[in-house]
């Protein structure tokens, strides 16, 4: 099946710094990638939809100036958490897939801890 | 607004037992329903995808059923093993998304523990 990778898998940073997370589709082209986050004991929540070559669409309540998404190619999307704070500590997962009738392929996730 | 609920939140069974995980959704106008497995601190692994026109899907010891009219899906795991211990999530795409890339709405998951 299709493979999606994320880098880094874990990151610990100080409050106020910025962190970039990469999501790559390794063996297929993904015109759309999704970014989710999961807080402890909560379900996955969609943050934004990233379309190659255009601006991302953010879900209500997600600050677009804080969570910068770039989808520069058909195989790479990046999420940058700017001026991270401890409340941003979470598990961030990306996915890529086909139409609504197809499976989404998920990355392994990135554990962000902000001290 | 589509809501996905999973019951129970946690389940502990002895090895070898058959078990059923439940998932319900409020809007029956879905394209498909997906079951995922999440190991602690890890990403998601897709287990089964059931199209809206299907009643069930099987993969190995896993069988997922879908009843759109009642807004329910079940994941049946036969002869459970300790390696099945994980959190199981079900998810549906937003309804009427028009066939483009589908955003998923997830349940909170059922945490399964299979004891040797």
PDB file of C-alpha atoms in Angstrom:
ATOM      1  CA  UNK A   1       0.000   0.000   0.000  1.00  0.00           C
ATOM      2  CA  UNK A   2       0.887   3.659  -0.174  1.00  0.00           C
ATOM      3  CA  UNK A   3       3.358   4.994   2.362  1.00  0.00           C
ATOM      4  CA  UNK A   4       3.308   8.346   4.093  1.00  0.00           C
ATOM      5  CA  UNK A   5       6.229   9.435   6.227  1.00  0.00           C
ATOM      6  CA  UNK A   6       6.552  12.172   8.810  1.00  0.00           C
ATOM      7  CA  UNK A   7       9.631  13.853  10.177  1.00  0.00           C
ATOM      8  CA  UNK A   8      10.529  14.234  12.940  1.00  0.00           C
ATOM      9  CA  UNK A   9       8.790  11.510  14.917  1.00  0.00           C
ATOM     10  CA  UNK A  10       9.377  13.311  18.196  1.00  0.00           C
ATOM     11  CA  UNK A  11      10.402  16.852  19.000  1.00  0.00           C
ATOM     12  CA  UNK A  12      10.896  18.710  22.231  1.00  0.00           C
ATOM     13  CA  UNK A  13      11.268  22.457  22.090  1.00  0.00           C
ATOM     14  CA  UNK A  14      11.244  25.500  24.317  1.00  0.00           C
ATOM     15  CA  UNK A  15       8.251  27.775  24.518  1.00  0.00           C
ATOM     16  CA  UNK A  16       8.386  30.515  21.905  1.00  0.00           C
ATOM     17  CA  UNK A  17      10.305  28.572  19.290  1.00  0.00           C
ATOM     18  CA  UNK A  18       8.965  27.348  15.952  1.00  0.00           C
ATOM     19  CA  UNK A  19       8.811  23.740  14.871  1.00  0.00           C
ATOM     20  CA  UNK A  20       8.432  22.373  11.356  1.00  0.00           C
ATOM     21  CA  UNK A  21       6.909  18.978  10.667  1.00  0.00           C
ATOM     22  CA  UNK A  22       7.223  17.335   7.270  1.00  0.00           C
ATOM     23  CA  UNK A  23       4.754  14.965   5.668  1.00  0.00           C
ATOM     24  CA  UNK A  24       5.773  13.057   2.567  1.00  0.00           C
ATOM     25  CA  UNK A  25       3.939  10.634   0.319  1.00  0.00           C
ATOM     26  CA  UNK A  26       6.689   8.240  -0.692  1.00  0.00           C
ATOM     27  CA  UNK A  27       5.255   6.319  -3.603  1.00  0.00           C
ATOM     28  CA  UNK A  28       2.282   8.275  -4.828  1.00  0.00           C
ATOM     29  CA  UNK A  29       1.285  11.817  -5.616  1.00  0.00           C
ATOM     30  CA  UNK A  30      -1.057  13.473  -3.200  1.00  0.00           C
ATOM     31  CA  UNK A  31      -2.805  16.593  -4.407  1.00  0.00           C
ATOM     32  CA  UNK A  32      -4.367  16.936  -0.983  1.00  0.00           C
ATOM     33  CA  UNK A  33      -2.962  16.226   2.431  1.00  0.00           C
ATOM     34  CA  UNK A  34      -4.663  16.567   5.778  1.00  0.00           C
ATOM     35  CA  UNK A  35      -3.245  17.598   9.118  1.00  0.00           C
ATOM     36  CA  UNK A  36      -4.762  16.272  12.340  1.00  0.00           C
ATOM     37  CA  UNK A  37      -3.853  16.607  15.967  1.00  0.00           C
ATOM     38  CA  UNK A  38      -4.745  14.459  18.892  1.00  0.00           C
ATOM     39  CA  UNK A  39      -4.706  15.530  22.514  1.00  0.00           C
ATOM     40  CA  UNK A  40      -4.559  12.845  25.216  1.00  0.00           C
ATOM     41  CA  UNK A  41      -7.756  10.821  25.464  1.00  0.00           C
ATOM     42  CA  UNK A  42      -9.315  12.823  22.655  1.00  0.00           C
ATOM     43  CA  UNK A  43     -10.168  11.778  19.134  1.00  0.00           C
ATOM     44  CA  UNK A  44      -8.240  12.958  16.149  1.00  0.00           C
ATOM     45  CA  UNK A  45      -9.299  16.423  15.074  1.00  0.00           C
ATOM     46  CA  UNK A  46      -8.778  17.795  11.626  1.00  0.00           C
ATOM     47  CA  UNK A  47      -6.757  21.000  11.656  1.00  0.00           C
ATOM     48  CA  UNK A  48      -6.482  21.863   8.004  1.00  0.00           C
ATOM     49  CA  UNK A  49      -6.661  20.591   4.465  1.00  0.00           C
ATOM     50  CA  UNK A  50      -3.590  21.237   2.374  1.00  0.00           C
ATOM     51  CA  UNK A  51      -3.881  21.453  -1.394  1.00  0.00           C
ATOM     52  CA  UNK A  52      -0.813  21.452  -3.599  1.00  0.00           C
ATOM     53  CA  UNK A  53      -0.095  24.895  -4.984  1.00  0.00           C
ATOM     54  CA  UNK A  54      -2.801  26.723  -3.085  1.00  0.00           C
ATOM     55  CA  UNK A  55      -3.577  28.017   0.375  1.00  0.00           C
ATOM     56  CA  UNK A  56      -4.610  25.570   3.040  1.00  0.00           C
ATOM     57  CA  UNK A  57      -8.149  25.456   4.367  1.00  0.00           C
ATOM     58  CA  UNK A  58      -8.276  25.667   8.142  1.00  0.00           C
ATOM     59  CA  UNK A  59     -10.931  24.262  10.417  1.00  0.00           C
ATOM     60  CA  UNK A  60     -12.790  26.537  12.760  1.00  0.00           C
ATOM     61  CA  UNK A  61     -10.777  27.384  15.819  1.00  0.00           C
ATOM     62  CA  UNK A  62      -7.404  26.645  14.234  1.00  0.00           C
ATOM     63  CA  UNK A  63      -5.193  29.726  13.939  1.00  0.00           C
ATOM     64  CA  UNK A  64      -3.796  29.896  10.441  1.00  0.00           C
ATOM     65  CA  UNK A  65      -1.081  32.350  11.470  1.00  0.00           C
ATOM     66  CA  UNK A  66       0.105  29.990  14.154  1.00  0.00           C
ATOM     67  CA  UNK A  67      -0.037  26.764  12.177  1.00  0.00           C
ATOM     68  CA  UNK A  68       1.564  27.511   8.840  1.00  0.00           C
ATOM     69  CA  UNK A  69       0.982  24.915   6.154  1.00  0.00           C
ATOM     70  CA  UNK A  70       2.914  24.705   2.916  1.00  0.00           C
ATOM     71  CA  UNK A  71       2.192  22.172   0.200  1.00  0.00           C
ATOM     72  CA  UNK A  72       4.880  22.956  -2.318  1.00  0.00           C
ATOM     73  CA  UNK A  73       4.842  19.700  -4.245  1.00  0.00           C
ATOM     74  CA  UNK A  74       2.694  16.655  -4.837  1.00  0.00           C
ATOM     75  CA  UNK A  75       4.695  14.660  -2.336  1.00  0.00           C
ATOM     76  CA  UNK A  76       5.463  17.118   0.453  1.00  0.00           C
ATOM     77  CA  UNK A  77       3.437  19.169   2.891  1.00  0.00           C
ATOM     78  CA  UNK A  78       4.866  20.936   5.925  1.00  0.00           C
ATOM     79  CA  UNK A  79       3.236  22.153   9.115  1.00  0.00           C
ATOM     80  CA  UNK A  80       5.076  24.835  11.069  1.00  0.00           C
ATOM     81  CA  UNK A  81       3.983  25.534  14.609  1.00  0.00           C
ATOM     82  CA  UNK A  82       5.092  29.102  15.196  1.00  0.00           C
ATOM     83  CA  UNK A  83       5.867  30.468  18.642  1.00  0.00           C
ATOM     84  CA  UNK A  84       4.928  27.165  20.217  1.00  0.00           C
ATOM     85  CA  UNK A  85       3.474  27.083  23.714  1.00  0.00           C
ATOM     86  CA  UNK A  86       2.967  24.181  26.127  1.00  0.00           C
ATOM     87  CA  UNK A  87      -0.712  23.951  25.140  1.00  0.00           C
ATOM     88  CA  UNK A  88       0.422  23.106  21.601  1.00  0.00           C
ATOM     89  CA  UNK A  89       1.955  19.906  22.910  1.00  0.00           C
ATOM     90  CA  UNK A  90       0.126  17.190  21.045  1.00  0.00           C
ATOM     91  CA  UNK A  91       0.360  14.353  18.567  1.00  0.00           C
ATOM     92  CA  UNK A  92       0.278  15.669  14.997  1.00  0.00           C
ATOM     93  CA  UNK A  93      -0.657  13.292  12.187  1.00  0.00           C
ATOM     94  CA  UNK A  94      -0.838  13.899   8.472  1.00  0.00           C
ATOM     95  CA  UNK A  95      -2.644  11.880   5.866  1.00  0.00           C
ATOM     96  CA  UNK A  96      -2.875  11.774   2.112  1.00  0.00           C
ATOM     97  CA  UNK A  97      -5.346  10.047  -0.074  1.00  0.00           C
ATOM     98  CA  UNK A  98      -7.618   9.941  -3.036  1.00  0.00           C
ATOM     99  CA  UNK A  99     -11.259  10.838  -3.358  1.00  0.00           C
ATOM    100  CA  UNK A 100     -13.845  10.466  -0.647  1.00  0.00           C
ATOM    101  CA  UNK A 101     -14.331   6.847  -1.673  1.00  0.00           C
ATOM    102  CA  UNK A 102     -10.698   5.894  -1.166  1.00  0.00           C
ATOM    103  CA  UNK A 103      -8.575   5.118   1.849  1.00  0.00           C
ATOM    104  CA  UNK A 104      -6.556   7.865   3.427  1.00  0.00           C
ATOM    105  CA  UNK A 105      -2.984   6.882   4.162  1.00  0.00           C
ATOM    106  CA  UNK A 106      -1.681   8.157   7.442  1.00  0.00           C
ATOM    107  CA  UNK A 107       1.773   9.133   8.500  1.00  0.00           C
ATOM    108  CA  UNK A 108       3.258   7.736  11.702  1.00  0.00           C
ATOM    109  CA  UNK A 109       2.701  10.996  13.550  1.00  0.00           C
ATOM    110  CA  UNK A 110       4.895  13.519  15.329  1.00  0.00           C
ATOM    111  CA  UNK A 111       4.892  13.905  19.090  1.00  0.00           C
ATOM    112  CA  UNK A 112       5.463  17.554  19.954  1.00  0.00           C
ATOM    113  CA  UNK A 113       6.345  18.533  23.489  1.00  0.00           C
ATOM    114  CA  UNK A 114       6.726  22.208  24.285  1.00  0.00           C
ATOM    115  CA  UNK A 115       8.469  22.959  27.555  1.00  0.00           C
TER     116      UNK A 115
ATOM    117  CA  UNK B   1     -23.487  17.821  12.137  1.00  0.00           C
ATOM    118  CA  UNK B   2     -21.919  14.403  11.875  1.00  0.00           C
ATOM    119  CA  UNK B   3     -20.898  12.842  15.178  1.00  0.00           C
ATOM    120  CA  UNK B   4     -19.150   9.533  15.637  1.00  0.00           C
ATOM    121  CA  UNK B   5     -19.420   7.615  18.896  1.00  0.00           C
ATOM    122  CA  UNK B   6     -17.584   4.486  19.944  1.00  0.00           C
ATOM    123  CA  UNK B   7     -18.606   2.136  22.702  1.00  0.00           C
ATOM    124  CA  UNK B   8     -17.063   0.906  24.900  1.00  0.00           C
ATOM    125  CA  UNK B   9     -14.268   3.376  25.594  1.00  0.00           C
ATOM    126  CA  UNK B  10     -12.126   0.563  26.934  1.00  0.00           C
ATOM    127  CA  UNK B  11     -12.296  -3.204  26.835  1.00  0.00           C
ATOM    128  CA  UNK B  12     -10.184  -5.885  28.468  1.00  0.00           C
ATOM    129  CA  UNK B  13     -10.510  -9.506  27.403  1.00  0.00           C
ATOM    130  CA  UNK B  14      -8.553 -12.717  27.876  1.00  0.00           C
ATOM    131  CA  UNK B  15      -6.584 -14.068  24.968  1.00  0.00           C
ATOM    132  CA  UNK B  16      -8.597 -16.180  22.555  1.00  0.00           C
ATOM    133  CA  UNK B  17     -11.901 -14.468  23.125  1.00  0.00           C
ATOM    134  CA  UNK B  18     -14.008 -13.117  20.292  1.00  0.00           C
ATOM    135  CA  UNK B  19     -15.057  -9.502  20.700  1.00  0.00           C
ATOM    136  CA  UNK B  20     -17.094  -6.750  19.104  1.00  0.00           C
ATOM    137  CA  UNK B  21     -16.368  -3.034  18.978  1.00  0.00           C
ATOM    138  CA  UNK B  22     -19.162  -0.628  18.202  1.00  0.00           C
ATOM    139  CA  UNK B  23     -19.284   2.587  16.231  1.00  0.00           C
ATOM    140  CA  UNK B  24     -22.314   4.793  15.607  1.00  0.00           C
ATOM    141  CA  UNK B  25     -22.745   7.883  13.484  1.00  0.00           C
ATOM    142  CA  UNK B  26     -25.541  10.434  13.422  1.00  0.00           C
ATOM    143  CA  UNK B  27     -25.748  11.215   9.701  1.00  0.00           C
ATOM    144  CA  UNK B  28     -26.348   8.134   7.579  1.00  0.00           C
ATOM    145  CA  UNK B  29     -25.362   9.913   4.351  1.00  0.00           C
ATOM    146  CA  UNK B  30     -21.819   8.589   4.332  1.00  0.00           C
ATOM    147  CA  UNK B  31     -19.557   7.560   1.474  1.00  0.00           C
ATOM    148  CA  UNK B  32     -17.782   4.955   3.502  1.00  0.00           C
ATOM    149  CA  UNK B  33     -16.653   4.024   6.963  1.00  0.00           C
ATOM    150  CA  UNK B  34     -13.145   3.158   7.996  1.00  0.00           C
ATOM    151  CA  UNK B  35     -11.696   1.305  10.950  1.00  0.00           C
ATOM    152  CA  UNK B  36      -8.207   2.154  12.134  1.00  0.00           C
ATOM    153  CA  UNK B  37      -5.805   0.836  14.682  1.00  0.00           C
ATOM    154  CA  UNK B  38      -3.570   3.116  16.717  1.00  0.00           C
ATOM    155  CA  UNK B  39      -0.740   1.808  18.837  1.00  0.00           C
ATOM    156  CA  UNK B  40       0.437   4.010  21.719  1.00  0.00           C
ATOM    157  CA  UNK B  41       2.324   7.025  20.440  1.00  0.00           C
ATOM    158  CA  UNK B  42       2.026   5.832  16.882  1.00  0.00           C
ATOM    159  CA  UNK B  43       0.127   6.878  13.814  1.00  0.00           C
ATOM    160  CA  UNK B  44      -2.873   5.152  12.388  1.00  0.00           C
ATOM    161  CA  UNK B  45      -3.058   1.923  10.457  1.00  0.00           C
ATOM    162  CA  UNK B  46      -6.083   1.473   8.259  1.00  0.00           C
ATOM    163  CA  UNK B  47      -7.724  -1.896   8.929  1.00  0.00           C
ATOM    164  CA  UNK B  48     -10.875  -2.003   6.864  1.00  0.00           C
ATOM    165  CA  UNK B  49     -12.769   0.345   4.587  1.00  0.00           C
ATOM    166  CA  UNK B  50     -16.449  -0.327   3.928  1.00  0.00           C
ATOM    167  CA  UNK B  51     -18.095   1.473   1.061  1.00  0.00           C
ATOM    168  CA  UNK B  52     -21.603   2.787   1.608  1.00  0.00           C
ATOM    169  CA  UNK B  53     -22.976   0.126  -0.751  1.00  0.00           C
ATOM    170  CA  UNK B  54     -21.368  -2.714   1.185  1.00  0.00           C
ATOM    171  CA  UNK B  55     -22.616  -4.544   4.256  1.00  0.00           C
ATOM    172  CA  UNK B  56     -19.329  -5.951   5.470  1.00  0.00           C
ATOM    173  CA  UNK B  57     -15.636  -6.372   4.849  1.00  0.00           C
ATOM    174  CA  UNK B  58     -13.289  -9.043   6.095  1.00  0.00           C
ATOM    175  CA  UNK B  59      -9.557  -9.134   6.555  1.00  0.00           C
ATOM    176  CA  UNK B  60      -8.076 -12.086   8.357  1.00  0.00           C
ATOM    177  CA  UNK B  61      -9.530 -12.264  11.847  1.00  0.00           C
ATOM    178  CA  UNK B  62     -11.277  -8.937  11.416  1.00  0.00           C
ATOM    179  CA  UNK B  63     -14.794  -8.436  10.135  1.00  0.00           C
ATOM    180  CA  UNK B  64     -16.456  -5.063   9.892  1.00  0.00           C
ATOM    181  CA  UNK B  65     -20.142  -4.570   9.237  1.00  0.00           C
ATOM    182  CA  UNK B  66     -22.062  -1.485   8.215  1.00  0.00           C
ATOM    183  CA  UNK B  67     -25.736  -0.677   8.681  1.00  0.00           C
ATOM    184  CA  UNK B  68     -26.241   2.782   7.237  1.00  0.00           C
ATOM    185  CA  UNK B  69     -29.932   2.992   8.044  1.00  0.00           C
ATOM    186  CA  UNK B  70     -29.308   2.567  11.743  1.00  0.00           C
ATOM    187  CA  UNK B  71     -26.047   4.506  11.701  1.00  0.00           C
ATOM    188  CA  UNK B  72     -23.964   1.671  13.066  1.00  0.00           C
ATOM    189  CA  UNK B  73     -20.852  -0.282  12.349  1.00  0.00           C
ATOM    190  CA  UNK B  74     -19.215  -3.097  14.264  1.00  0.00           C
ATOM    191  CA  UNK B  75     -15.704  -4.456  14.198  1.00  0.00           C
ATOM    192  CA  UNK B  76     -15.527  -8.128  15.100  1.00  0.00           C
ATOM    193  CA  UNK B  77     -12.195  -9.567  16.153  1.00  0.00           C
ATOM    194  CA  UNK B  78     -11.977 -13.318  16.281  1.00  0.00           C
ATOM    195  CA  UNK B  79      -9.649 -15.276  18.527  1.00  0.00           C
ATOM    196  CA  UNK B  80      -8.068 -12.188  20.035  1.00  0.00           C
ATOM    197  CA  UNK B  81      -4.334 -12.083  20.691  1.00  0.00           C
ATOM    198  CA  UNK B  82      -2.167  -9.885  22.941  1.00  0.00           C
ATOM    199  CA  UNK B  83      -0.818  -8.250  19.797  1.00  0.00           C
ATOM    200  CA  UNK B  84      -4.313  -6.946  19.090  1.00  0.00           C
ATOM    201  CA  UNK B  85      -3.997  -4.614  22.068  1.00  0.00           C
ATOM    202  CA  UNK B  86      -4.360  -1.092  20.725  1.00  0.00           C
ATOM    203  CA  UNK B  87      -6.893   1.680  20.323  1.00  0.00           C
ATOM    204  CA  UNK B  88      -9.391   1.111  17.551  1.00  0.00           C
ATOM    205  CA  UNK B  89     -10.906   4.115  15.828  1.00  0.00           C
ATOM    206  CA  UNK B  90     -13.712   4.375  13.349  1.00  0.00           C
ATOM    207  CA  UNK B  91     -14.104   7.332  11.017  1.00  0.00           C
ATOM    208  CA  UNK B  92     -16.421   8.603   8.307  1.00  0.00           C
ATOM    209  CA  UNK B  93     -15.859  11.288   5.689  1.00  0.00           C
ATOM    210  CA  UNK B  94     -17.878  14.455   5.985  1.00  0.00           C
ATOM    211  CA  UNK B  95     -21.196  13.890   4.204  1.00  0.00           C
ATOM    212  CA  UNK B  96     -21.905  15.375   0.776  1.00  0.00           C
ATOM    213  CA  UNK B  97     -18.305  16.255   0.213  1.00  0.00           C
ATOM    214  CA  UNK B  98     -18.856  16.056  -3.511  1.00  0.00           C
ATOM    215  CA  UNK B  99     -16.383  13.323  -4.289  1.00  0.00           C
ATOM    216  CA  UNK B 100     -13.291  15.372  -3.631  1.00  0.00           C
ATOM    217  CA  UNK B 101     -10.708  14.618  -0.983  1.00  0.00           C
ATOM    218  CA  UNK B 102     -12.543  13.490   2.117  1.00  0.00           C
ATOM    219  CA  UNK B 103     -11.991  14.908   5.555  1.00  0.00           C
ATOM    220  CA  UNK B 104     -12.595  12.321   8.219  1.00  0.00           C
ATOM    221  CA  UNK B 105     -14.528  12.575  11.452  1.00  0.00           C
ATOM    222  CA  UNK B 106     -13.219  10.201  14.069  1.00  0.00           C
ATOM    223  CA  UNK B 107     -14.719   8.588  17.123  1.00  0.00           C
ATOM    224  CA  UNK B 108     -12.748   8.714  20.363  1.00  0.00           C
ATOM    225  CA  UNK B 109     -11.764   5.113  20.003  1.00  0.00           C
ATOM    226  CA  UNK B 110     -11.988   1.911  22.004  1.00  0.00           C
ATOM    227  CA  UNK B 111      -8.869   0.957  23.903  1.00  0.00           C
ATOM    228  CA  UNK B 112      -8.520  -2.806  23.708  1.00  0.00           C
ATOM    229  CA  UNK B 113      -6.360  -4.827  26.038  1.00  0.00           C
ATOM    230  CA  UNK B 114      -5.956  -8.537  25.368  1.00  0.00           C
ATOM    231  CA  UNK B 115      -4.416 -10.339  28.313  1.00  0.00           C
ATOM    232  CA  UNK B 116      -2.282 -13.449  27.826  1.00  0.00           C
TER     233      UNK B 116
END
